[in-house]
PDB file of C-alpha atoms in Angstrom:
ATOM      1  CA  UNK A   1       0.000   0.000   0.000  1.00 83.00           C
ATOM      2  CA  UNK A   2       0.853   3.418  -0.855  1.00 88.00           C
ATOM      3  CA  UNK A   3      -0.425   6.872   0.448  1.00 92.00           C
ATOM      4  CA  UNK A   4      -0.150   9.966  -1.137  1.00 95.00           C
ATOM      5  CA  UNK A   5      -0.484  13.471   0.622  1.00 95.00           C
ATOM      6  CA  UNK A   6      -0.573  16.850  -1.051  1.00 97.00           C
ATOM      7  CA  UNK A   7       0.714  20.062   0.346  1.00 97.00           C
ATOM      8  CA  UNK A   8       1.022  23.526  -0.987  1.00 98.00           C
ATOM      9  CA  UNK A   9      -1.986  24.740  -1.934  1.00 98.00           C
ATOM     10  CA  UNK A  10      -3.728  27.877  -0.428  1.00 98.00           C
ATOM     11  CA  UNK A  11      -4.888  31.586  -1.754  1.00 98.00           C
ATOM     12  CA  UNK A  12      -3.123  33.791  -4.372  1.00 98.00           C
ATOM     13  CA  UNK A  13      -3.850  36.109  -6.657  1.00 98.00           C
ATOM     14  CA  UNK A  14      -3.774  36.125 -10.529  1.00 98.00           C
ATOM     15  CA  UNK A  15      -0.341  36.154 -11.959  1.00 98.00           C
ATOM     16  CA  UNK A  16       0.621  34.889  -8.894  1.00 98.00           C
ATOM     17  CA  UNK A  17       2.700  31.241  -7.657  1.00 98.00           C
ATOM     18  CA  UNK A  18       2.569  28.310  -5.658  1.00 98.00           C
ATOM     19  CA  UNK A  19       4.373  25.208  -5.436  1.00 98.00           C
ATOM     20  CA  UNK A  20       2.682  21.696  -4.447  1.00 98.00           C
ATOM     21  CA  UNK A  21       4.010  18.631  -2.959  1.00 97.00           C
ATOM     22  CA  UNK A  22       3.036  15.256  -2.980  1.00 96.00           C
ATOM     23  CA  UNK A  23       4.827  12.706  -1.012  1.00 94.00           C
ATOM     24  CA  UNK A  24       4.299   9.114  -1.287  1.00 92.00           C
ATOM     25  CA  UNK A  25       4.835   7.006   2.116  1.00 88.00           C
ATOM     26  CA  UNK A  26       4.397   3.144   2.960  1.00 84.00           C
ATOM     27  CA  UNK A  27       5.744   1.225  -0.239  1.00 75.00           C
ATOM     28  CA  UNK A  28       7.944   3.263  -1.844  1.00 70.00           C
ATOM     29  CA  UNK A  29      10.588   1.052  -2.861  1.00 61.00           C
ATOM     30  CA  UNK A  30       9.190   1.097  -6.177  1.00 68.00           C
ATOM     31  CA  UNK A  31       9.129   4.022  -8.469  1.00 77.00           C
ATOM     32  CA  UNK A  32       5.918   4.966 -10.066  1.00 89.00           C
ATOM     33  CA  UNK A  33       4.939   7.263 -12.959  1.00 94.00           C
ATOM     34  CA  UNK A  34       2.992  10.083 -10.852  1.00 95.00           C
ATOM     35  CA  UNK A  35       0.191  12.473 -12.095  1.00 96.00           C
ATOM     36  CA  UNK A  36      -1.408  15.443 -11.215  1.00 98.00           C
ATOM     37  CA  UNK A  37      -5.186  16.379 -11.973  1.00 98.00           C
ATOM     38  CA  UNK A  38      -7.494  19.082 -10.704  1.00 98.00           C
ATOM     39  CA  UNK A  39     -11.356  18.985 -10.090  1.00 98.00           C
ATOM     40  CA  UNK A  40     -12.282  22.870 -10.821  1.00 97.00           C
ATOM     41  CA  UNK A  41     -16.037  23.657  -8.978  1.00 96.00           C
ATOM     42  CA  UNK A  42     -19.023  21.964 -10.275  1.00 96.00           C
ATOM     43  CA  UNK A  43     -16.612  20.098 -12.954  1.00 97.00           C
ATOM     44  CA  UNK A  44     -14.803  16.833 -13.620  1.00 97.00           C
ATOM     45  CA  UNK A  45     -11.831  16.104 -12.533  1.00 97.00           C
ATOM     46  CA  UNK A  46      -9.019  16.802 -15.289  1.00 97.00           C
ATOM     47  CA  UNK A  47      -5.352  15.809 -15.977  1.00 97.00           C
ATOM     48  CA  UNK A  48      -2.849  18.107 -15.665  1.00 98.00           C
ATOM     49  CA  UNK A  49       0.661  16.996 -15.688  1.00 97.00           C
ATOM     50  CA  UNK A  50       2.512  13.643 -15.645  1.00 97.00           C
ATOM     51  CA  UNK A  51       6.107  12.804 -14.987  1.00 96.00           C
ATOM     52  CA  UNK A  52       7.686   9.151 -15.725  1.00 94.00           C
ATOM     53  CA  UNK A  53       9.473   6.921 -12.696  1.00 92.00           C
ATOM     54  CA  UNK A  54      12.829   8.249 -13.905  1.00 91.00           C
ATOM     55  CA  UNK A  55      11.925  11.808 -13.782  1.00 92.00           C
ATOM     56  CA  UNK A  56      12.979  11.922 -17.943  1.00 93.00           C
ATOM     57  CA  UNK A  57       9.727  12.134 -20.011  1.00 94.00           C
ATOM     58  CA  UNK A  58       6.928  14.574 -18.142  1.00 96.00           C
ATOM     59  CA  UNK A  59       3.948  16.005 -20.048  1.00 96.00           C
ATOM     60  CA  UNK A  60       1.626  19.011 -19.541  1.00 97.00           C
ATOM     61  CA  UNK A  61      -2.187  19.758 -20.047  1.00 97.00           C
ATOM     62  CA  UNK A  62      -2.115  21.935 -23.073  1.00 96.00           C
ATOM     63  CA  UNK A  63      -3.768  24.628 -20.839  1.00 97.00           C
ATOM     64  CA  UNK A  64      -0.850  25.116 -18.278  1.00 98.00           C
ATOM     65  CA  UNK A  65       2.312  23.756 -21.129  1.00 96.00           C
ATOM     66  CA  UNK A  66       3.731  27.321 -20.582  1.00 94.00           C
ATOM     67  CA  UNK A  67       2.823  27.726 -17.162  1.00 98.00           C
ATOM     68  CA  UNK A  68       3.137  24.759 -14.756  1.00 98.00           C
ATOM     69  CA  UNK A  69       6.857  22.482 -14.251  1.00 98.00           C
ATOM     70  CA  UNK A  70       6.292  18.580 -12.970  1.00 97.00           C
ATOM     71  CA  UNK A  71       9.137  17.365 -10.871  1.00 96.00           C
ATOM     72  CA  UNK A  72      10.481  14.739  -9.109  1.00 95.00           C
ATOM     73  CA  UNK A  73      13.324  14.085  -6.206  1.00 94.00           C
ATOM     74  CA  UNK A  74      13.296  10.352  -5.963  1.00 91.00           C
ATOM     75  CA  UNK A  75      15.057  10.304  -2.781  1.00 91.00           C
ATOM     76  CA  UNK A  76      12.385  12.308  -1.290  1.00 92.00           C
ATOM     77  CA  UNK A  77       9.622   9.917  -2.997  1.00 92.00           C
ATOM     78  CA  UNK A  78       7.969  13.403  -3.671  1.00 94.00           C
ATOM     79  CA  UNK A  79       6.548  14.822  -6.786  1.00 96.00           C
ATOM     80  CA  UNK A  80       5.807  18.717  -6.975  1.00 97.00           C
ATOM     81  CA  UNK A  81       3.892  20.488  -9.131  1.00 98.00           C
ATOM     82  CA  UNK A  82       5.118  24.575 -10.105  1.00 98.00           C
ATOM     83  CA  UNK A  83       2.714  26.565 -10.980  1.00 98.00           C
ATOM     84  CA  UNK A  84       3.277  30.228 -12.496  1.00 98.00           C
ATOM     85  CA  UNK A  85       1.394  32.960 -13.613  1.00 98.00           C
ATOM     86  CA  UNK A  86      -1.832  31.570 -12.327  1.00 98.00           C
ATOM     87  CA  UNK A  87      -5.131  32.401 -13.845  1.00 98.00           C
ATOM     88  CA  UNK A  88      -8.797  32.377 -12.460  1.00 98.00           C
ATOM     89  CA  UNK A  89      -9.760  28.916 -14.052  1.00 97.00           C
ATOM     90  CA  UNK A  90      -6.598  27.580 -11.757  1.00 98.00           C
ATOM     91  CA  UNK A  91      -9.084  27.129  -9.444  1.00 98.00           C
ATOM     92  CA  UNK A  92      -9.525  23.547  -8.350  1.00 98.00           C
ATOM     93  CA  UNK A  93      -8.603  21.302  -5.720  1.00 98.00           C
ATOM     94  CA  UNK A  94      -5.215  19.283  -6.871  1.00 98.00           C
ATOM     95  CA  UNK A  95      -5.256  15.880  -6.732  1.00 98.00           C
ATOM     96  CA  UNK A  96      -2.001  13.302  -7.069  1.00 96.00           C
ATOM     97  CA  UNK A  97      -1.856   9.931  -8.648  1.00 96.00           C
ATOM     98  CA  UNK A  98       0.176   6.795  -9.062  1.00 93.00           C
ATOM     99  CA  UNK A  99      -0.236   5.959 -12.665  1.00 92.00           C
ATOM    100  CA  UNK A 100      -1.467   2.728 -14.166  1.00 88.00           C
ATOM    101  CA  UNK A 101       0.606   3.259 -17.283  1.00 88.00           C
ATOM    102  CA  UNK A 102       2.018   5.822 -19.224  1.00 91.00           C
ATOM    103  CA  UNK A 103       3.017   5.126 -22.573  1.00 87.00           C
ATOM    104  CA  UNK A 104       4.325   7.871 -25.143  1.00 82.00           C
ATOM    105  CA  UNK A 105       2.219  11.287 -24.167  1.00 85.00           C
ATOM    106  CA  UNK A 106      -1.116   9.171 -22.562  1.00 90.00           C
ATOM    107  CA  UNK A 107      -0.923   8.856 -19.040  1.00 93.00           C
ATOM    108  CA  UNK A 108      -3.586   6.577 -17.511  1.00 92.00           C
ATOM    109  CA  UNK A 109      -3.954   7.022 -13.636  1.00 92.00           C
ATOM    110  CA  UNK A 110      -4.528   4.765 -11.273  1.00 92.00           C
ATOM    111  CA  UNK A 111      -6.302   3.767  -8.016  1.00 90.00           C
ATOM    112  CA  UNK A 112      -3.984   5.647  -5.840  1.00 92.00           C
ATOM    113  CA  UNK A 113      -4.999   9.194  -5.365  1.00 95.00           C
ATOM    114  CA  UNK A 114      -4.079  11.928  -2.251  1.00 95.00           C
ATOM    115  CA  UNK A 115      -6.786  13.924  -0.165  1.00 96.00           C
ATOM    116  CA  UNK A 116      -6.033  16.609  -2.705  1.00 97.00           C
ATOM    117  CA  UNK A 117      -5.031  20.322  -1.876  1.00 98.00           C
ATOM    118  CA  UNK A 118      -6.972  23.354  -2.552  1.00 98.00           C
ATOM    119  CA  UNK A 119      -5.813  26.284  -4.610  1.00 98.00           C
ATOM    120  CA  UNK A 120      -8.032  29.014  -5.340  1.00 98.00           C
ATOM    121  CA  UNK A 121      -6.718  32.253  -7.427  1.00 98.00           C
ATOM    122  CA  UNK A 122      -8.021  35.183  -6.416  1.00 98.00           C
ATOM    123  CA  UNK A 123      -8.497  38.697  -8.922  1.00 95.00           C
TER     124      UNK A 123
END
């Protein structure tokens, strides 16, 4: 078993930062592919960014490519998510995943979500 906890979320305004964490804890001897997804109000939940066991292939929602960085430190079994120059529709709560496979640019997630962290951008 593996849990996931996200940190880093909170209140900022547009054009604004933030940085979130996830941290995996219990079986982490094994590296995973990790995503990130958001669930804006009212609206399905969405995939954001995804980043490969090795940290070397990552890929980006088309609506944050030139905004948001996926990362990795491995020895930290964390995964953080940067987020620049946020807009209004950043709004969501963030959610992290251990994927079920991700092959070329398709990541598929898996059972393994966090609580998810809150981010709301303010005007």
């Amino acid at each position: 078993q593996v849990q996931l906890e996200e940190s880093g979320g909170g209140l900022v305004q547009a054009g604004g930062y933030l940085r979130l964490s996830c941290t995996a804890s219990g079986r982490t001897s094994d590296l995973y592919n990790m995503g990130w997804f958001r669930q804006p109000p009212g609206q399905a939940r969405e995939f954001v960014a995804a980043i490969s066991a090795s940290g070397r292939n990552t890929d980006l929602a088309h609506s944050v490519k030139d905004r948001f960085t996926i990362s990795r430190d491995n020895d930290k079994n964390t995964v953080y998510l940067q987020m620049d120059s946020l807009r209004l529709d950043d709004t969501a709560v963030y959610y992290c995943n251990i994927g079920r496979e991700y092959v070329g640019a398709h990541y598929y997630a898996g059972d393994y979500w966090g609580q998810g962290t809150l981010v709301t951008v303010s005007s």
